[in-house]
Structures are given as structure tokens and as C-alpha cells.
Amino acid sequence: MLKKTAFACKACRGTGHVLRYRGEDLRAARLRAGFSLRAFARNAGTSAAFICDVELNRRNCPERIATRYRRLPRRSVIVHTSARASRTLR
């Protein structure tokens, strides 16, 4: 017979509820502020792959990353070009 063991999951840390953010809303906030995926990840101190997974709802958004999204300024459209594109434009 299998024994049941109780343990706290990593997402809720034993509280029983998980604070979830919609990836679509997070991506919209990042784009509205004019940040590319890589620039935001660099600013947040994490990898672009992790931010991509959060925005596609593959991973839960940790509170420290959610705080970075909350602090994004609401700007009008700003176009960021990559280093490669800026070299070809010069």
C-alpha cells in the first residue's frame, strides 16, 4: 500500500494558493514600455528564455520578476533596434 506524504509545493511554499500573472498581460506591459525581450531580461537579471517561458505561461512568474514588470514605465511606442540592425543603418 502506498503512503501519502504531505509536502509544500515549490510554487505556493505551503500556503495553498499561487499568485498567477497572465503572460499576455506581462508581455503587453513590456512592449508598451518599449523593451525587447532580451533588454528586459538583462534589466531583470534573468535569462531571455525564462522571461519567454513566463510570458507564454509555461512557468509561474516569481514575485521579483513581477515587481520589475510593475515598475515598467508606460511610454508611447519606442522602437529599439538590435545591434546588427543599427550597424546596417549607419
XYZ file of C-alpha atoms in Angstrom:
90
model
C 0.000 0.000 0.000
C 1.254 3.497 -0.860
C 1.692 6.002 1.906
C 0.576 9.565 1.419
C 3.097 12.197 2.300
C 2.332 15.860 2.601
C 4.813 18.398 1.344
C 4.738 22.022 0.347
C 4.897 22.598 -3.357
C 7.579 24.921 -4.729
C 5.058 27.309 -6.288
C 2.940 28.095 -3.216
C 5.501 27.340 -0.481
C 2.820 25.677 1.604
C 0.231 28.462 1.527
C -2.136 26.557 -0.750
C -2.582 29.333 -3.276
C -0.413 30.521 -6.106
C -0.347 34.090 -7.302
C -0.507 33.882 -11.070
C 0.065 36.559 -13.629
C -1.245 36.275 -17.169
C 1.643 36.050 -19.584
C -0.262 38.066 -22.187
C -0.583 40.969 -19.746
C 3.102 40.798 -18.819
C 4.168 40.812 -22.470
C 1.828 43.715 -23.256
C 3.314 45.742 -20.372
C 6.860 45.038 -21.586
C 6.050 46.001 -25.163
C 4.110 49.093 -24.088
C 7.225 50.235 -22.208
C 9.325 49.686 -25.328
C 11.585 46.902 -24.031
C 12.763 43.997 -26.136
C 12.697 40.553 -24.547
C 16.476 40.469 -24.121
C 16.723 44.012 -22.778
C 14.030 43.328 -20.189
C 15.669 40.043 -19.161
C 19.019 41.811 -18.744
C 17.325 44.509 -16.662
C 15.551 41.883 -14.520
C 18.736 39.857 -14.007
C 17.498 36.661 -15.609
C 17.643 34.917 -18.970
C 15.561 35.775 -22.007
C 14.435 32.132 -22.185
C 12.979 32.348 -18.677
C 11.098 35.580 -19.487
C 9.804 33.985 -22.686
C 8.501 30.987 -20.707
C 6.815 33.289 -18.177
C 5.136 35.297 -20.934
C 3.947 32.101 -22.650
C 2.528 30.802 -19.323
C 4.944 27.872 -19.210
C 6.352 28.998 -15.849
C 4.999 30.919 -12.891
C 6.211 34.473 -12.590
C 8.272 34.927 -9.411
C 7.494 37.981 -7.326
C 10.854 39.629 -8.020
C 10.193 39.481 -11.776
C 6.586 40.646 -11.326
C 7.946 43.667 -9.453
C 10.104 44.503 -12.478
C 7.025 44.353 -14.719
C 5.115 46.620 -12.305
C 7.906 49.207 -12.379
C 7.931 49.476 -16.174
C 7.114 52.977 -17.360
C 4.081 53.499 -19.573
C 5.574 55.040 -22.665
C 4.297 55.581 -26.141
C 5.740 53.391 -28.874
C 9.531 53.316 -28.799
C 11.431 51.279 -31.331
C 14.564 49.515 -30.112
C 16.821 48.215 -32.838
C 19.250 45.402 -32.369
C 22.997 45.974 -32.640
C 23.022 44.217 -36.009
C 20.250 46.418 -37.404
C 21.885 49.586 -36.116
C 25.167 48.647 -37.801
C 23.431 48.226 -41.157
C 21.599 51.564 -40.767
C 24.767 53.612 -40.247
